[in-house]
Amino acid sequence: MDGIVPPQFTADEAFFDFVLSAAATTWPDLKAKTDRNEPLSPFSVPDVKITISVDNTYEPLTTLLTRNVVGMVEGSDPRLKDTYVLFGAHLDHVGYATTDQDAKGRVNTPIAEDKIWNGADDDGTGTTAEMAIAKAFATGPKPKRSVVFVWHAGEEADLYGSRYNADFPIVPIEKIQCQLNIDMIGRNRDNDPAQANNVFVIGADRISTDLHNVIVDTNATLAVPLKLDYEYNDPNDPNSFYTRSDHYSYASKGIPIAFFFTGTHPDYHANSDSVEKILFDKQAHVAQLVYQTGFAVANSERTLERDNKGARTGRGWAGRIK
Ligand SMILES: [Zn+2]
């Protein structure tokens, strides 16, 4: 409430029909383009003035403070080091349940007597992978561009930490090449052993075809390439994982993102998400891919291209996009 952030608002069909009625792109045109997954370029709407009145009077009932944790390793190129590759994971989890059922309807299950929700996979695996990646950059070879590590607060509370860093970025937002988000990379989906070599990659192609292709090319250089699975990148997938973790705050600002994820399981958001269930070799394998992808982007002279062509990969997709 204290920061000046452009308001975002939703409205019904009649509103947009009216507002865009005299524009070069009308509301039906815009919807048709979206349906065809075509790129949407910005356009201005002449002779339209919209006044938004925001009533920002409020009364705090409780105040809870938290912080993002940020680190940076400076790039080696004097010209490119003021451009950045961001890595992210979230350091919060869903806390603990003090009664049989908390305000969000969560119950202590499946372990009735255990009030602590450990969050080993969600997102202990992402935060520790990010520490390992940060250590590799701090102690190993330095890419041309700088690399920034953000351990976001409040992800589970609706992406608070990443929204804060997207609205008030720690480095100039226009200098960010991409953001690579790691949230849950230490299990097999539904404990299925057939998923052992599988990682879901979500969102990479939507803003930058280039980023999708860098991930594919980087994966091919690993001693054992992972199976890159795009099932959850399908905009029609009912899980909507694309909007559900920190990368989305950056994607909303037009920054190319990729979300690395190994899927949910019966311990997801339950007090049974504990450390002895983590597949550390798999976690390290995915972390290696994220590290090398970030290194490739950060060490390239070329700016990652933003072509905003939307989601094109989905279930069964393999390889580059031409
Ligand atoms: Zn998470």
PDB file of C-alpha atoms and ligand atoms in Angstrom:
ATOM      1  CA  MET A   1       0.000   0.000   0.000  1.00  0.00           C
ATOM      2  CA  ASP A   2       2.981   2.322   0.457  1.00  0.00           C
ATOM      3  CA  GLY A   3       4.482   1.721  -2.965  1.00  0.00           C
ATOM      4  CA  ILE A   4       3.335   3.148  -6.274  1.00  0.00           C
ATOM      5  CA  VAL A   5       2.456   0.179  -8.450  1.00  0.00           C
ATOM      6  CA  PRO A   6       0.350   0.532 -11.599  1.00  0.00           C
ATOM      7  CA  PRO A   7      -3.043  -0.978 -10.835  1.00  0.00           C
ATOM      8  CA  GLN A   8      -4.035  -4.162 -12.626  1.00  0.00           C
ATOM      9  CA  PHE A   9      -7.728  -4.816 -12.961  1.00  0.00           C
ATOM     10  CA  THR A  10     -10.168  -7.269 -14.380  1.00  0.00           C
ATOM     11  CA  ALA A  11     -13.456  -6.418 -16.042  1.00  0.00           C
ATOM     12  CA  ASP A  12     -16.178  -8.128 -17.990  1.00  0.00           C
ATOM     13  CA  GLU A  13     -16.551  -8.582 -21.747  1.00  0.00           C
ATOM     14  CA  ALA A  14     -18.858  -5.579 -22.147  1.00  0.00           C
ATOM     15  CA  PHE A  15     -16.257  -3.286 -20.593  1.00  0.00           C
ATOM     16  CA  PHE A  16     -13.422  -4.349 -22.915  1.00  0.00           C
ATOM     17  CA  ASP A  17     -15.767  -4.367 -25.906  1.00  0.00           C
ATOM     18  CA  PHE A  18     -16.578  -0.749 -25.170  1.00  0.00           C
ATOM     19  CA  VAL A  19     -13.061   0.433 -24.313  1.00  0.00           C
ATOM     20  CA  LEU A  20     -11.549  -1.124 -27.449  1.00  0.00           C
ATOM     21  CA  SER A  21     -14.460  -0.324 -29.769  1.00  0.00           C
ATOM     22  CA  ALA A  22     -12.527   2.439 -31.569  1.00  0.00           C
ATOM     23  CA  ALA A  23      -9.089   0.831 -31.306  1.00  0.00           C
ATOM     24  CA  ALA A  24      -7.108  -0.708 -34.165  1.00  0.00           C
ATOM     25  CA  THR A  25      -7.353  -4.031 -32.319  1.00  0.00           C
ATOM     26  CA  THR A  26     -10.876  -4.667 -31.057  1.00  0.00           C
ATOM     27  CA  TRP A  27     -11.810  -6.997 -28.220  1.00  0.00           C
ATOM     28  CA  PRO A  28     -12.978  -9.827 -30.556  1.00  0.00           C
ATOM     29  CA  ASP A  29      -9.666  -9.494 -32.513  1.00  0.00           C
ATOM     30  CA  LEU A  30      -7.704  -9.711 -29.286  1.00  0.00           C
ATOM     31  CA  LYS A  31      -9.592 -12.792 -28.104  1.00  0.00           C
ATOM     32  CA  ALA A  32      -9.177 -14.507 -31.477  1.00  0.00           C
ATOM     33  CA  LYS A  33      -5.412 -13.887 -31.395  1.00  0.00           C
ATOM     34  CA  THR A  34      -5.197 -15.299 -27.876  1.00  0.00           C
ATOM     35  CA  ASP A  35      -7.162 -18.373 -28.906  1.00  0.00           C
ATOM     36  CA  ARG A  36      -4.716 -18.950 -31.778  1.00  0.00           C
ATOM     37  CA  ASN A  37      -1.742 -18.473 -29.388  1.00  0.00           C
ATOM     38  CA  GLU A  38      -0.486 -15.590 -31.537  1.00  0.00           C
ATOM     39  CA  PRO A  39       1.880 -12.964 -30.140  1.00  0.00           C
ATOM     40  CA  LEU A  40       0.180  -9.955 -28.586  1.00  0.00           C
ATOM     41  CA  SER A  41       1.994  -6.702 -29.142  1.00  0.00           C
ATOM     42  CA  PRO A  42       1.287  -3.590 -27.112  1.00  0.00           C
ATOM     43  CA  PHE A  43      -1.008  -1.035 -28.742  1.00  0.00           C
ATOM     44  CA  SER A  44      -2.446   2.285 -27.658  1.00  0.00           C
ATOM     45  CA  VAL A  45      -6.125   3.085 -27.454  1.00  0.00           C
ATOM     46  CA  PRO A  46      -6.676   6.638 -28.726  1.00  0.00           C
ATOM     47  CA  ASP A  47      -9.289   8.959 -27.259  1.00  0.00           C
ATOM     48  CA  VAL A  48     -10.000   6.765 -24.277  1.00  0.00           C
ATOM     49  CA  LYS A  49      -9.502   8.018 -20.765  1.00  0.00           C
ATOM     50  CA  ILE A  50      -9.988   5.689 -17.821  1.00  0.00           C
ATOM     51  CA  THR A  51     -10.077   7.080 -14.309  1.00  0.00           C
ATOM     52  CA  ILE A  52      -9.358   4.596 -11.532  1.00  0.00           C
ATOM     53  CA  SER A  53     -10.138   5.638  -7.990  1.00  0.00           C
ATOM     54  CA  VAL A  54      -8.403   3.533  -5.384  1.00  0.00           C
ATOM     55  CA  ASP A  55      -9.609   3.692  -1.819  1.00  0.00           C
ATOM     56  CA  ASN A  56      -6.463   2.782   0.059  1.00  0.00           C
ATOM     57  CA  THR A  57      -7.673   3.400   3.562  1.00  0.00           C
ATOM     58  CA  TYR A  58      -7.075   0.315   5.629  1.00  0.00           C
ATOM     59  CA  GLU A  59      -6.597  -0.766   9.179  1.00  0.00           C
ATOM     60  CA  PRO A  60      -3.835  -3.269   9.965  1.00  0.00           C
ATOM     61  CA  LEU A  61      -5.118  -6.072  12.159  1.00  0.00           C
ATOM     62  CA  THR A  62      -1.790  -7.846  12.509  1.00  0.00           C
ATOM     63  CA  THR A  63       1.601  -7.080  10.978  1.00  0.00           C
ATOM     64  CA  LEU A  64       3.950  -9.893  10.016  1.00  0.00           C
ATOM     65  CA  LEU A  65       7.369  -9.005   8.628  1.00  0.00           C
ATOM     66  CA  THR A  66       9.517 -11.204   6.464  1.00  0.00           C
ATOM     67  CA  ARG A  67      12.437 -10.775   4.077  1.00  0.00           C
ATOM     68  CA  ASN A  68      13.699 -12.055   0.783  1.00  0.00           C
ATOM     69  CA  VAL A  69      17.307 -13.227   0.998  1.00  0.00           C
ATOM     70  CA  VAL A  70      19.480 -12.064  -1.888  1.00  0.00           C
ATOM     71  CA  GLY A  71      23.013 -12.783  -3.063  1.00  0.00           C
ATOM     72  CA  MET A  72      24.948 -11.835  -6.167  1.00  0.00           C
ATOM     73  CA  VAL A  73      28.072 -12.996  -7.967  1.00  0.00           C
ATOM     74  CA  GLU A  74      29.388 -10.269 -10.250  1.00  0.00           C
ATOM     75  CA  GLY A  75      29.973 -11.057 -13.905  1.00  0.00           C
ATOM     76  CA  SER A  76      33.459 -11.059 -15.444  1.00  0.00           C
ATOM     77  CA  ASP A  77      32.758  -8.791 -18.410  1.00  0.00           C
ATOM     78  CA  PRO A  78      33.031  -5.058 -17.616  1.00  0.00           C
ATOM     79  CA  ARG A  79      30.375  -4.266 -20.241  1.00  0.00           C
ATOM     80  CA  LEU A  80      27.896  -7.090 -19.522  1.00  0.00           C
ATOM     81  CA  LYS A  81      28.169  -7.352 -15.739  1.00  0.00           C
ATOM     82  CA  ASP A  82      25.360  -4.837 -15.244  1.00  0.00           C
ATOM     83  CA  THR A  83      22.985  -7.387 -16.844  1.00  0.00           C
ATOM     84  CA  TYR A  84      21.633 -10.285 -14.810  1.00  0.00           C
ATOM     85  CA  VAL A  85      20.405 -13.856 -14.688  1.00  0.00           C
ATOM     86  CA  LEU A  86      18.156 -14.496 -11.688  1.00  0.00           C
ATOM     87  CA  PHE A  87      17.788 -17.785  -9.834  1.00  0.00           C
ATOM     88  CA  GLY A  88      14.913 -18.278  -7.401  1.00  0.00           C
ATOM     89  CA  ALA A  89      13.349 -20.633  -4.878  1.00  0.00           C
ATOM     90  CA  HIS A  90      11.076 -19.979  -1.904  1.00  0.00           C
ATOM     91  CA  LEU A  91      12.212 -20.165   1.703  1.00  0.00           C
ATOM     92  CA  ASP A  92       8.775 -20.258   3.335  1.00  0.00           C
ATOM     93  CA  HIS A  93       6.378 -23.166   3.682  1.00  0.00           C
ATOM     94  CA  VAL A  94       2.834 -23.442   4.998  1.00  0.00           C
ATOM     95  CA  GLY A  95       3.787 -23.269   8.676  1.00  0.00           C
ATOM     96  CA  TYR A  96       2.053 -25.484  11.128  1.00  0.00           C
ATOM     97  CA  ALA A  97      -1.464 -26.368  12.129  1.00  0.00           C
ATOM     98  CA  THR A  98      -2.385 -25.545  15.717  1.00  0.00           C
ATOM     99  CA  THR A  99      -5.812 -27.080  15.718  1.00  0.00           C
ATOM    100  CA  ASP A 100      -7.464 -29.913  13.905  1.00  0.00           C
ATOM    101  CA  GLN A 101      -8.102 -27.518  11.062  1.00  0.00           C
ATOM    102  CA  ASP A 102      -6.492 -24.121  10.463  1.00  0.00           C
ATOM    103  CA  ALA A 103      -7.981 -21.054   8.779  1.00  0.00           C
ATOM    104  CA  LYS A 104      -7.162 -22.364   5.321  1.00  0.00           C
ATOM    105  CA  GLY A 105      -8.824 -25.697   6.025  1.00  0.00           C
ATOM    106  CA  ARG A 106      -5.519 -27.571   6.387  1.00  0.00           C
ATOM    107  CA  VAL A 107      -5.440 -30.433   8.806  1.00  0.00           C
ATOM    108  CA  ASN A 108      -2.530 -32.268  10.379  1.00  0.00           C
ATOM    109  CA  THR A 109      -2.511 -35.153   8.041  1.00  0.00           C
ATOM    110  CA  PRO A 110      -1.437 -37.855   7.488  1.00  0.00           C
ATOM    111  CA  ILE A 111       0.494 -37.691  10.807  1.00  0.00           C
ATOM    112  CA  ALA A 112      -2.092 -36.612  13.384  1.00  0.00           C
ATOM    113  CA  GLU A 113       0.314 -35.710  16.192  1.00  0.00           C
ATOM    114  CA  ASP A 114       2.840 -33.781  14.028  1.00  0.00           C
ATOM    115  CA  LYS A 115       2.104 -30.048  13.929  1.00  0.00           C
ATOM    116  CA  ILE A 116       5.260 -29.066  12.018  1.00  0.00           C
ATOM    117  CA  TRP A 117       5.033 -28.959   8.244  1.00  0.00           C
ATOM    118  CA  ASN A 118       8.618 -29.503   7.185  1.00  0.00           C
ATOM    119  CA  GLY A 119       8.369 -28.683   3.505  1.00  0.00           C
ATOM    120  CA  ALA A 120      11.386 -30.793   2.626  1.00  0.00           C
ATOM    121  CA  ASP A 121      10.482 -31.001  -1.040  1.00  0.00           C
ATOM    122  CA  ASP A 122       8.454 -27.758  -1.050  1.00  0.00           C
ATOM    123  CA  ASP A 123      10.747 -25.942  -1.158  1.00  0.00           C
ATOM    124  CA  GLY A 124      13.660 -27.307   0.842  1.00  0.00           C
ATOM    125  CA  THR A 125      14.910 -28.910  -2.351  1.00  0.00           C
ATOM    126  CA  GLY A 126      14.734 -25.630  -4.285  1.00  0.00           C
ATOM    127  CA  THR A 127      16.399 -23.498  -1.605  1.00  0.00           C
ATOM    128  CA  THR A 128      19.285 -25.919  -1.063  1.00  0.00           C
ATOM    129  CA  ALA A 129      19.737 -26.441  -4.811  1.00  0.00           C
ATOM    130  CA  GLU A 130      19.945 -22.661  -5.150  1.00  0.00           C
ATOM    131  CA  MET A 131      22.609 -22.538  -2.409  1.00  0.00           C
ATOM    132  CA  ALA A 132      24.610 -25.177  -4.278  1.00  0.00           C
ATOM    133  CA  ILE A 133      24.255 -23.220  -7.528  1.00  0.00           C
ATOM    134  CA  ALA A 134      25.303 -19.999  -5.778  1.00  0.00           C
ATOM    135  CA  LYS A 135      28.355 -21.785  -4.342  1.00  0.00           C
ATOM    136  CA  ALA A 136      29.276 -23.087  -7.793  1.00  0.00           C
ATOM    137  CA  PHE A 137      29.188 -19.533  -9.200  1.00  0.00           C
ATOM    138  CA  ALA A 138      30.990 -18.057  -6.170  1.00  0.00           C
ATOM    139  CA  THR A 139      33.845 -20.567  -6.214  1.00  0.00           C
ATOM    140  CA  GLY A 140      33.946 -21.680  -9.854  1.00  0.00           C
ATOM    141  CA  PRO A 141      34.172 -20.027 -13.273  1.00  0.00           C
ATOM    142  CA  LYS A 142      32.492 -16.607 -13.632  1.00  0.00           C
ATOM    143  CA  PRO A 143      30.191 -15.924 -16.580  1.00  0.00           C
ATOM    144  CA  LYS A 144      30.190 -12.551 -18.362  1.00  0.00           C
ATOM    145  CA  ARG A 145      26.892 -11.381 -16.870  1.00  0.00           C
ATOM    146  CA  SER A 146      26.135 -11.191 -13.150  1.00  0.00           C
ATOM    147  CA  VAL A 147      24.044 -13.858 -11.430  1.00  0.00           C
ATOM    148  CA  VAL A 148      21.564 -13.007  -8.695  1.00  0.00           C
ATOM    149  CA  PHE A 149      20.080 -15.453  -6.202  1.00  0.00           C
ATOM    150  CA  VAL A 150      16.794 -14.676  -4.499  1.00  0.00           C
ATOM    151  CA  TRP A 151      15.326 -16.875  -1.794  1.00  0.00           C
ATOM    152  CA  HIS A 152      11.774 -15.574  -1.821  1.00  0.00           C
ATOM    153  CA  ALA A 153       9.618 -15.149   1.247  1.00  0.00           C
ATOM    154  CA  GLY A 154       5.867 -15.654   1.329  1.00  0.00           C
ATOM    155  CA  GLU A 155       5.457 -17.746  -1.811  1.00  0.00           C
ATOM    156  CA  GLU A 156       2.829 -19.884  -0.150  1.00  0.00           C
ATOM    157  CA  ALA A 157       0.997 -16.743   0.963  1.00  0.00           C
ATOM    158  CA  ASP A 158       0.399 -15.783  -2.706  1.00  0.00           C
ATOM    159  CA  LEU A 159       3.854 -15.072  -4.140  1.00  0.00           C
ATOM    160  CA  TYR A 160       4.463 -12.077  -1.844  1.00  0.00           C
ATOM    161  CA  GLY A 161       8.276 -12.140  -1.955  1.00  0.00           C
ATOM    162  CA  SER A 162       8.590 -12.505  -5.704  1.00  0.00           C
ATOM    163  CA  ARG A 163       5.890  -9.914  -6.341  1.00  0.00           C
ATOM    164  CA  TYR A 164       7.820  -7.530  -4.122  1.00  0.00           C
ATOM    165  CA  ASN A 165      11.069  -8.146  -5.981  1.00  0.00           C
ATOM    166  CA  ALA A 166       9.297  -7.817  -9.334  1.00  0.00           C
ATOM    167  CA  ASP A 167       7.710  -4.502  -8.274  1.00  0.00           C
ATOM    168  CA  PHE A 168      10.832  -3.199  -6.490  1.00  0.00           C
ATOM    169  CA  PRO A 169      13.635  -5.203  -8.112  1.00  0.00           C
ATOM    170  CA  ILE A 170      17.027  -5.519  -6.449  1.00  0.00           C
ATOM    171  CA  VAL A 171      18.632  -4.992  -9.891  1.00  0.00           C
ATOM    172  CA  PRO A 172      17.201  -2.918 -12.796  1.00  0.00           C
ATOM    173  CA  ILE A 173      14.336  -4.942 -14.216  1.00  0.00           C
ATOM    174  CA  GLU A 174      15.152  -4.072 -17.827  1.00  0.00           C
ATOM    175  CA  LYS A 175      18.622  -5.591 -17.356  1.00  0.00           C
ATOM    176  CA  ILE A 176      17.315  -9.024 -16.296  1.00  0.00           C
ATOM    177  CA  GLN A 177      17.858 -11.671 -18.993  1.00  0.00           C
ATOM    178  CA  CYS A 178      15.734 -14.369 -17.418  1.00  0.00           C
ATOM    179  CA  GLN A 179      14.584 -15.837 -14.111  1.00  0.00           C
ATOM    180  CA  LEU A 180      14.986 -19.553 -13.394  1.00  0.00           C
ATOM    181  CA  ASN A 181      12.701 -20.822 -10.629  1.00  0.00           C
ATOM    182  CA  ILE A 182      13.230 -24.034  -8.676  1.00  0.00           C
ATOM    183  CA  ASP A 183      10.252 -25.207  -6.620  1.00  0.00           C
ATOM    184  CA  MET A 184      10.098 -28.918  -5.639  1.00  0.00           C
ATOM    185  CA  ILE A 185      12.759 -30.902  -7.482  1.00  0.00           C
ATOM    186  CA  GLY A 186      13.417 -33.796  -5.098  1.00  0.00           C
ATOM    187  CA  ARG A 187      10.727 -36.375  -5.694  1.00  0.00           C
ATOM    188  CA  ASN A 188       9.069 -38.440  -8.404  1.00  0.00           C
ATOM    189  CA  ARG A 189       5.536 -37.427  -9.284  1.00  0.00           C
ATOM    190  CA  ASP A 190       3.135 -39.629  -7.290  1.00  0.00           C
ATOM    191  CA  ASN A 191       6.195 -41.652  -6.193  1.00  0.00           C
ATOM    192  CA  ASP A 192       6.263 -43.252  -9.641  1.00  0.00           C
ATOM    193  CA  PRO A 193       9.753 -44.787 -10.238  1.00  0.00           C
ATOM    194  CA  ALA A 194       9.186 -44.377 -13.990  1.00  0.00           C
ATOM    195  CA  GLN A 195       9.560 -40.610 -13.335  1.00  0.00           C
ATOM    196  CA  ALA A 196      13.128 -41.033 -12.021  1.00  0.00           C
ATOM    197  CA  ASN A 197      14.775 -39.123 -14.868  1.00  0.00           C
ATOM    198  CA  ASN A 198      11.889 -36.704 -15.417  1.00  0.00           C
ATOM    199  CA  VAL A 199      11.733 -32.955 -14.801  1.00  0.00           C
ATOM    200  CA  PHE A 200       8.796 -30.778 -15.742  1.00  0.00           C
ATOM    201  CA  VAL A 201       9.821 -27.555 -17.482  1.00  0.00           C
ATOM    202  CA  ILE A 202       7.105 -24.929 -17.444  1.00  0.00           C
ATOM    203  CA  GLY A 203       6.807 -21.575 -19.186  1.00  0.00           C
ATOM    204  CA  ALA A 204      10.195 -21.345 -20.903  1.00  0.00           C
ATOM    205  CA  ASP A 205       8.835 -20.974 -24.444  1.00  0.00           C
ATOM    206  CA  ARG A 206       6.085 -18.487 -23.649  1.00  0.00           C
ATOM    207  CA  ILE A 207       8.127 -15.278 -23.610  1.00  0.00           C
ATOM    208  CA  SER A 208      11.361 -16.506 -25.183  1.00  0.00           C
ATOM    209  CA  THR A 209      11.664 -19.361 -27.690  1.00  0.00           C
ATOM    210  CA  ASP A 210      15.378 -18.763 -27.243  1.00  0.00           C
ATOM    211  CA  LEU A 211      15.254 -19.728 -23.537  1.00  0.00           C
ATOM    212  CA  HIS A 212      13.404 -22.965 -24.338  1.00  0.00           C
ATOM    213  CA  ASN A 213      16.117 -23.849 -26.861  1.00  0.00           C
ATOM    214  CA  VAL A 214      18.975 -22.986 -24.470  1.00  0.00           C
ATOM    215  CA  ILE A 215      17.497 -25.433 -21.923  1.00  0.00           C
ATOM    216  CA  VAL A 216      17.158 -28.186 -24.544  1.00  0.00           C
ATOM    217  CA  ASP A 217      20.728 -27.632 -25.796  1.00  0.00           C
ATOM    218  CA  THR A 218      22.135 -27.453 -22.259  1.00  0.00           C
ATOM    219  CA  ASN A 219      20.359 -30.635 -21.196  1.00  0.00           C
ATOM    220  CA  ALA A 220      21.913 -32.462 -24.163  1.00  0.00           C
ATOM    221  CA  THR A 221      25.389 -31.637 -22.787  1.00  0.00           C
ATOM    222  CA  LEU A 222      24.750 -33.350 -19.417  1.00  0.00           C
ATOM    223  CA  ALA A 223      26.462 -36.711 -18.842  1.00  0.00           C
ATOM    224  CA  VAL A 224      22.955 -38.140 -18.472  1.00  0.00           C
ATOM    225  CA  PRO A 225      20.370 -35.799 -20.018  1.00  0.00           C
ATOM    226  CA  LEU A 226      17.109 -35.471 -18.099  1.00  0.00           C
ATOM    227  CA  LYS A 227      13.762 -36.123 -19.741  1.00  0.00           C
ATOM    228  CA  LEU A 228      12.344 -32.616 -20.175  1.00  0.00           C
ATOM    229  CA  ASP A 229       8.603 -32.977 -19.767  1.00  0.00           C
ATOM    230  CA  TYR A 230       6.304 -30.162 -20.940  1.00  0.00           C
ATOM    231  CA  GLU A 231       2.969 -31.643 -19.871  1.00  0.00           C
ATOM    232  CA  TYR A 232       2.294 -28.820 -17.411  1.00  0.00           C
ATOM    233  CA  ASN A 233       3.156 -26.081 -19.913  1.00  0.00           C
ATOM    234  CA  ASP A 234      -0.099 -26.762 -21.743  1.00  0.00           C
ATOM    235  CA  PRO A 235      -2.286 -23.686 -21.031  1.00  0.00           C
ATOM    236  CA  ASN A 236      -5.262 -26.055 -20.800  1.00  0.00           C
ATOM    237  CA  ASP A 237      -3.675 -28.134 -18.053  1.00  0.00           C
ATOM    238  CA  PRO A 238      -6.055 -27.801 -15.087  1.00  0.00           C
ATOM    239  CA  ASN A 239      -3.208 -27.498 -12.538  1.00  0.00           C
ATOM    240  CA  SER A 240      -2.157 -24.058 -13.863  1.00  0.00           C
ATOM    241  CA  PHE A 241       1.323 -24.499 -12.408  1.00  0.00           C
ATOM    242  CA  TYR A 242       2.479 -21.650 -14.675  1.00  0.00           C
ATOM    243  CA  THR A 243       0.740 -19.150 -12.390  1.00  0.00           C
ATOM    244  CA  ARG A 244       1.472 -20.892  -9.084  1.00  0.00           C
ATOM    245  CA  SER A 245       5.073 -20.202  -8.161  1.00  0.00           C
ATOM    246  CA  ASP A 246       7.474 -17.253  -8.013  1.00  0.00           C
ATOM    247  CA  HIS A 247       8.513 -17.225 -11.687  1.00  0.00           C
ATOM    248  CA  TYR A 248       5.012 -15.936 -12.488  1.00  0.00           C
ATOM    249  CA  SER A 249       5.714 -12.613 -10.762  1.00  0.00           C
ATOM    250  CA  TYR A 250       8.611 -12.072 -13.187  1.00  0.00           C
ATOM    251  CA  ALA A 251       6.742 -13.399 -16.233  1.00  0.00           C
ATOM    252  CA  SER A 252       4.028 -10.841 -15.446  1.00  0.00           C
ATOM    253  CA  LYS A 253       6.677  -8.160 -16.055  1.00  0.00           C
ATOM    254  CA  GLY A 254       7.638  -9.664 -19.423  1.00  0.00           C
ATOM    255  CA  ILE A 255      10.832 -11.362 -18.208  1.00  0.00           C
ATOM    256  CA  PRO A 256      11.608 -14.775 -19.775  1.00  0.00           C
ATOM    257  CA  ILE A 257      11.252 -17.462 -17.093  1.00  0.00           C
ATOM    258  CA  ALA A 258      11.573 -21.192 -16.678  1.00  0.00           C
ATOM    259  CA  PHE A 259      10.093 -23.199 -13.843  1.00  0.00           C
ATOM    260  CA  PHE A 260      11.788 -26.506 -12.928  1.00  0.00           C
ATOM    261  CA  PHE A 261       9.577 -28.926 -11.012  1.00  0.00           C
ATOM    262  CA  THR A 262       9.375 -32.683 -10.440  1.00  0.00           C
ATOM    263  CA  GLY A 263       5.650 -32.870  -9.691  1.00  0.00           C
ATOM    264  CA  THR A 264       3.377 -33.347  -6.728  1.00  0.00           C
ATOM    265  CA  HIS A 265       2.939 -36.455  -4.543  1.00  0.00           C
ATOM    266  CA  PRO A 266       0.800 -37.543  -1.578  1.00  0.00           C
ATOM    267  CA  ASP A 267       3.061 -35.516   0.787  1.00  0.00           C
ATOM    268  CA  TYR A 268       2.514 -32.253  -1.117  1.00  0.00           C
ATOM    269  CA  HIS A 269       1.319 -29.596   1.364  1.00  0.00           C
ATOM    270  CA  ALA A 270       1.068 -32.168   4.117  1.00  0.00           C
ATOM    271  CA  ASN A 271       3.056 -32.580   7.330  1.00  0.00           C
ATOM    272  CA  SER A 272       4.557 -35.755   5.858  1.00  0.00           C
ATOM    273  CA  ASP A 273       6.749 -33.799   3.367  1.00  0.00           C
ATOM    274  CA  SER A 274       9.900 -34.891   5.189  1.00  0.00           C
ATOM    275  CA  VAL A 275      13.569 -35.126   4.334  1.00  0.00           C
ATOM    276  CA  GLU A 276      14.059 -38.906   4.258  1.00  0.00           C
ATOM    277  CA  LYS A 277      11.804 -39.020   1.187  1.00  0.00           C
ATOM    278  CA  ILE A 278      14.049 -36.717  -0.860  1.00  0.00           C
ATOM    279  CA  LEU A 279      15.879 -38.222  -3.828  1.00  0.00           C
ATOM    280  CA  PHE A 280      19.134 -36.299  -3.472  1.00  0.00           C
ATOM    281  CA  ASP A 281      20.720 -37.617  -6.671  1.00  0.00           C
ATOM    282  CA  LYS A 282      17.715 -36.427  -8.631  1.00  0.00           C
ATOM    283  CA  GLN A 283      17.742 -33.053  -6.886  1.00  0.00           C
ATOM    284  CA  ALA A 284      21.436 -32.623  -7.759  1.00  0.00           C
ATOM    285  CA  HIS A 285      20.790 -33.681 -11.343  1.00  0.00           C
ATOM    286  CA  VAL A 286      18.085 -31.036 -11.832  1.00  0.00           C
ATOM    287  CA  ALA A 287      20.238 -28.449 -10.030  1.00  0.00           C
ATOM    288  CA  GLN A 288      23.054 -29.219 -12.482  1.00  0.00           C
ATOM    289  CA  LEU A 289      20.720 -28.491 -15.403  1.00  0.00           C
ATOM    290  CA  VAL A 290      19.548 -25.204 -13.842  1.00  0.00           C
ATOM    291  CA  TYR A 291      23.138 -24.165 -13.076  1.00  0.00           C
ATOM    292  CA  GLN A 292      24.364 -24.884 -16.592  1.00  0.00           C
ATOM    293  CA  THR A 293      21.328 -23.234 -18.190  1.00  0.00           C
ATOM    294  CA  GLY A 294      21.897 -20.112 -16.114  1.00  0.00           C
ATOM    295  CA  PHE A 295      25.607 -20.201 -16.920  1.00  0.00           C
ATOM    296  CA  ALA A 296      24.888 -20.490 -20.652  1.00  0.00           C
ATOM    297  CA  VAL A 297      22.568 -17.456 -20.637  1.00  0.00           C
ATOM    298  CA  ALA A 298      24.862 -15.447 -18.352  1.00  0.00           C
ATOM    299  CA  ASN A 299      27.953 -16.199 -20.421  1.00  0.00           C
ATOM    300  CA  SER A 300      26.387 -15.409 -23.796  1.00  0.00           C
ATOM    301  CA  GLU A 301      27.105 -12.075 -25.497  1.00  0.00           C
ATOM    302  CA  ARG A 302      23.738 -12.416 -27.141  1.00  0.00           C
ATOM    303  CA  THR A 303      20.681 -10.957 -25.394  1.00  0.00           C
ATOM    304  CA  LEU A 304      18.007 -13.571 -24.860  1.00  0.00           C
ATOM    305  CA  GLU A 305      15.375 -12.863 -27.505  1.00  0.00           C
ATOM    306  CA  ARG A 306      11.829 -12.109 -26.347  1.00  0.00           C
ATOM    307  CA  ASP A 307       9.392 -13.067 -29.085  1.00  0.00           C
ATOM    308  CA  ASN A 308       6.309 -13.584 -26.864  1.00  0.00           C
ATOM    309  CA  LYS A 309       4.848 -16.405 -28.942  1.00  0.00           C
ATOM    310  CA  GLY A 310       3.119 -18.103 -26.020  1.00  0.00           C
ATOM    311  CA  ALA A 311       2.998 -21.760 -25.061  1.00  0.00           C
ATOM    312  CA  ARG A 312       3.763 -24.161 -27.873  1.00  0.00           C
ATOM    313  CA  THR A 313       5.162 -27.159 -26.014  1.00  0.00           C
ATOM    314  CA  GLY A 314       2.923 -29.571 -24.132  1.00  0.00           C
ATOM    315  CA  ARG A 315       2.510 -33.249 -23.328  1.00  0.00           C
ATOM    316  CA  GLY A 316       4.761 -35.380 -25.534  1.00  0.00           C
ATOM    317  CA  TRP A 317       6.854 -32.467 -26.857  1.00  0.00           C
ATOM    318  CA  ALA A 318      10.578 -33.107 -27.179  1.00  0.00           C
ATOM    319  CA  GLY A 319      13.409 -30.963 -28.479  1.00  0.00           C
ATOM    320  CA  ARG A 320      13.924 -27.458 -29.773  1.00  0.00           C
ATOM    321  CA  ILE A 321      11.337 -25.102 -31.243  1.00  0.00           C
ATOM    322  CA  LYS A 322      12.270 -23.882 -34.740  1.00  0.00           C
TER     323      LYS A 322
HETATM  324 ZN    ZN B   1       6.481 -24.468  -3.445  1.00  0.00          ZN
END
